[in-house]
Amino acid sequence: MWYTTLFRPTQNLMDKLATESNIRIPERGLHCTLWGFASDEEREKEVIEALRNITICSFATEVLGFDNFDESSYVIRLKNVEELQRLHSEILRVSRAFDRDTTKFDTMAAKYGLERYNPHITIAKTVLSLSQEYKGVSMEIEYYSLLKKKNGIWQSVADFNF
C-alpha cells in the first residue's frame, strides 16, 4: 500500500489559486508532500501511532515564488523553515521503519530527502503566468495528514495536529 504524508496550503491561498486559470488540482488536492512510503496495510495503526508521537509545534512558512520543478510541473516554492525541515526529517525517520523496501527507500531519501527536501505545491503541468502577489504570502501549518492509495484512489487515513 502506498502512503503519503502532506500538508495543505491555507484556505486563503487555496481560494486565491482557485481564481487562476490553468491551475491543475492534483487528485490529492493542493498539497505539499512531506514524504511517501510503501507499507503493509496491516501495520497502519502502528504507522499512525508512530506519527502521532512526533512532537512539533505549529509553524509558518511562506511562498518564495514559482518555478518549474521538472519538465512537467509548475510549482509554488515554499521556504524550508527549520520546523518544516524537522517535521520532514522526523516523518522520514518514522516511515523508514515501516517501509517494505528500505533499499529503495534509502535511494529515494538520498535523492529527495533530508537536506535535499524541496517543499513545493504543484499547481500545473505547464508554465503559467501568475502574479508575484503570491510571493511572501505566509502560511500557518497547524497539522499534516496521512493518506493511502487504495484501488487507485487516495483516501484520508489520519490528521495529526500540532
Short mmCIF file of C-alpha atoms in Angstrom, two decimals:
data_model
loop_
_atom_site.label_atom_id
_atom_site.label_comp_id
_atom_site.label_asym_id
_atom_site.label_seq_id
_atom_site.Cartn_x
_atom_site.Cartn_y
_atom_site.Cartn_z
CA MET A 1 0.00 0.00 0.00
CA TRP A 2 1.37 3.44 -0.87
CA TYR A 3 1.12 6.08 1.87
CA THR A 4 1.95 9.75 1.75
CA THR A 5 2.21 12.47 4.36
CA LEU A 6 1.36 16.01 3.37
CA PHE A 7 0.06 19.35 4.49
CA ARG A 8 -2.36 21.61 2.70
CA PRO A 9 -1.98 25.31 1.97
CA THR A 10 -4.10 27.71 3.96
CA GLN A 11 -7.67 28.26 2.79
CA ASN A 12 -6.75 31.82 1.84
CA LEU A 13 -4.04 30.63 -0.56
CA MET A 14 -6.28 27.87 -1.97
CA ASP A 15 -9.06 30.41 -2.59
CA LYS A 16 -6.63 32.74 -4.38
CA LEU A 17 -5.30 29.94 -6.57
CA ALA A 18 -8.85 28.82 -7.42
CA THR A 19 -9.38 32.13 -9.24
CA GLU A 20 -6.43 31.48 -11.57
CA SER A 21 -6.96 29.83 -14.93
CA ASN A 22 -4.94 26.72 -15.85
CA ILE A 23 -4.39 25.61 -12.26
CA ARG A 24 -4.35 21.81 -12.09
CA ILE A 25 -5.63 20.46 -8.82
CA PRO A 26 -3.91 17.09 -8.14
CA GLU A 27 -6.12 14.14 -7.20
CA ARG A 28 -4.92 14.56 -3.60
CA GLY A 29 -5.90 18.24 -3.70
CA LEU A 30 -3.44 21.12 -3.40
CA HIS A 31 -0.74 19.98 -1.01
CA CYS A 32 2.91 19.89 -0.09
CA THR A 33 4.24 16.34 0.23
CA LEU A 34 6.30 15.67 3.33
CA TRP A 35 7.21 12.08 2.38
CA GLY A 36 5.76 8.92 0.83
CA PHE A 37 6.43 5.27 1.59
CA ALA A 38 5.20 1.74 0.90
CA SER A 39 3.92 -0.24 3.85
CA ASP A 40 1.59 -3.10 4.66
CA GLU A 41 -1.95 -2.01 5.43
CA GLU A 42 -1.93 -4.35 8.44
CA ARG A 43 0.65 -2.02 10.03
CA GLU A 44 -1.44 1.11 9.51
CA LYS A 45 -2.35 1.52 13.21
CA GLU A 46 1.34 1.27 14.12
CA VAL A 47 2.20 3.89 11.49
CA ILE A 48 -0.47 6.24 12.87
CA GLU A 49 0.77 5.78 16.43
CA ALA A 50 4.38 6.41 15.43
CA LEU A 51 3.42 9.56 13.51
CA ARG A 52 1.34 10.76 16.49
CA ASN A 53 4.47 10.55 18.63
CA ILE A 54 6.22 13.22 16.54
CA THR A 55 6.22 16.33 18.68
CA ILE A 56 6.47 19.62 16.88
CA CYS A 57 4.71 22.97 17.25
CA SER A 58 2.69 24.63 14.53
CA PHE A 59 4.83 26.81 12.32
CA ALA A 60 4.69 29.28 9.47
CA THR A 61 6.29 29.02 6.07
CA GLU A 62 5.99 31.35 3.13
CA VAL A 63 5.72 31.36 -0.62
CA LEU A 64 9.08 32.06 -2.26
CA GLY A 65 7.75 32.19 -5.81
CA PHE A 66 7.01 30.00 -8.80
CA ASP A 67 9.28 27.60 -10.62
CA ASN A 68 9.49 24.66 -13.00
CA PHE A 69 10.08 21.67 -10.74
CA ASP A 70 10.79 19.28 -13.56
CA GLU A 71 9.84 19.17 -17.23
CA SER A 72 6.16 18.65 -16.48
CA SER A 73 5.37 20.51 -13.26
CA TYR A 74 4.95 24.15 -12.39
CA VAL A 75 5.12 24.69 -8.65
CA ILE A 76 4.85 27.17 -5.82
CA ARG A 77 8.15 27.04 -3.94
CA LEU A 78 7.89 27.20 -0.16
CA LYS A 79 10.50 28.38 2.31
CA ASN A 80 12.08 25.38 4.03
CA VAL A 81 11.94 26.77 7.55
CA GLU A 82 13.63 24.87 10.38
CA GLU A 83 10.35 23.45 11.75
CA LEU A 84 9.30 22.18 8.31
CA GLN A 85 12.69 20.55 7.80
CA ARG A 86 12.44 18.96 11.24
CA LEU A 87 8.94 17.62 10.52
CA HIS A 88 10.11 16.20 7.20
CA SER A 89 13.12 14.56 8.87
CA GLU A 90 11.01 13.03 11.64
CA ILE A 91 8.47 11.67 9.16
CA LEU A 92 11.32 10.24 7.10
CA ARG A 93 12.73 8.52 10.20
CA VAL A 94 9.33 7.08 11.21
CA SER A 95 8.25 5.99 7.74
CA ARG A 96 11.53 4.16 7.06
CA ALA A 97 10.75 1.83 9.96
CA PHE A 98 7.55 0.75 8.20
CA ASP A 99 8.67 0.76 4.58
CA ARG A 100 8.64 -2.59 2.76
CA ASP A 101 11.82 -1.90 0.78
CA THR A 102 14.39 0.04 2.79
CA THR A 103 16.94 -0.14 -0.02
CA LYS A 104 14.59 1.69 -2.38
CA PHE A 105 13.53 3.99 0.47
CA ASP A 106 17.15 4.92 1.18
CA THR A 107 17.80 5.57 -2.52
CA MET A 108 14.81 7.94 -2.69
CA ALA A 109 15.78 9.60 0.59
CA ALA A 110 19.31 10.22 -0.70
CA LYS A 111 17.88 11.78 -3.83
CA TYR A 112 14.95 13.80 -2.41
CA GLY A 113 15.07 13.69 1.38
CA LEU A 114 16.64 15.49 4.29
CA GLU A 115 18.89 18.33 3.07
CA ARG A 116 17.60 17.78 -0.48
CA TYR A 117 13.97 18.19 0.58
CA ASN A 118 12.44 20.89 -1.59
CA PRO A 119 8.98 21.88 -0.30
CA HIS A 120 6.57 22.91 -3.03
CA ILE A 121 2.94 22.77 -4.14
CA THR A 122 2.40 21.50 -7.69
CA ILE A 123 -0.17 23.66 -9.46
CA ALA A 124 0.12 22.99 -13.20
CA LYS A 125 1.54 20.82 -15.95
CA THR A 126 2.65 23.85 -17.92
CA VAL A 127 4.33 27.17 -17.22
CA LEU A 128 1.83 29.74 -16.03
CA SER A 129 1.92 33.48 -15.90
CA LEU A 130 1.00 34.19 -12.31
CA SER A 131 1.17 37.40 -10.37
CA GLN A 132 4.06 37.95 -8.00
CA GLU A 133 1.45 38.90 -5.38
CA TYR A 134 1.83 35.38 -4.02
CA LYS A 135 5.48 35.89 -3.13
CA GLY A 136 5.90 36.29 0.61
CA VAL A 137 2.41 35.01 1.44
CA SER A 138 2.68 33.33 4.84
CA MET A 139 1.03 30.02 5.68
CA GLU A 140 0.50 28.78 9.22
CA ILE A 141 0.84 24.99 9.25
CA GLU A 142 -1.18 23.51 12.12
CA TYR A 143 -1.50 19.88 11.04
CA TYR A 144 -0.44 17.32 8.49
CA SER A 145 -2.21 14.28 7.08
CA LEU A 146 -1.57 10.65 6.23
CA LEU A 147 -3.23 9.35 3.06
CA LYS A 148 -3.15 5.97 1.37
CA LYS A 149 -3.75 4.96 -2.21
CA LYS A 150 -6.19 2.06 -2.27
CA ASN A 151 -7.63 0.69 -5.51
CA GLY A 152 -6.18 3.71 -7.31
CA ILE A 153 -7.96 6.24 -5.07
CA TRP A 154 -6.36 8.43 -2.41
CA GLN A 155 -8.08 8.09 0.97
CA SER A 156 -7.54 10.07 4.13
CA VAL A 157 -6.22 7.92 6.99
CA ALA A 158 -5.43 10.37 9.80
CA ASP A 159 -4.70 14.00 10.58
CA PHE A 160 -2.00 14.99 13.06
CA ASN A 161 -2.46 18.31 14.85
CA PHE A 162 0.49 20.13 16.36
#
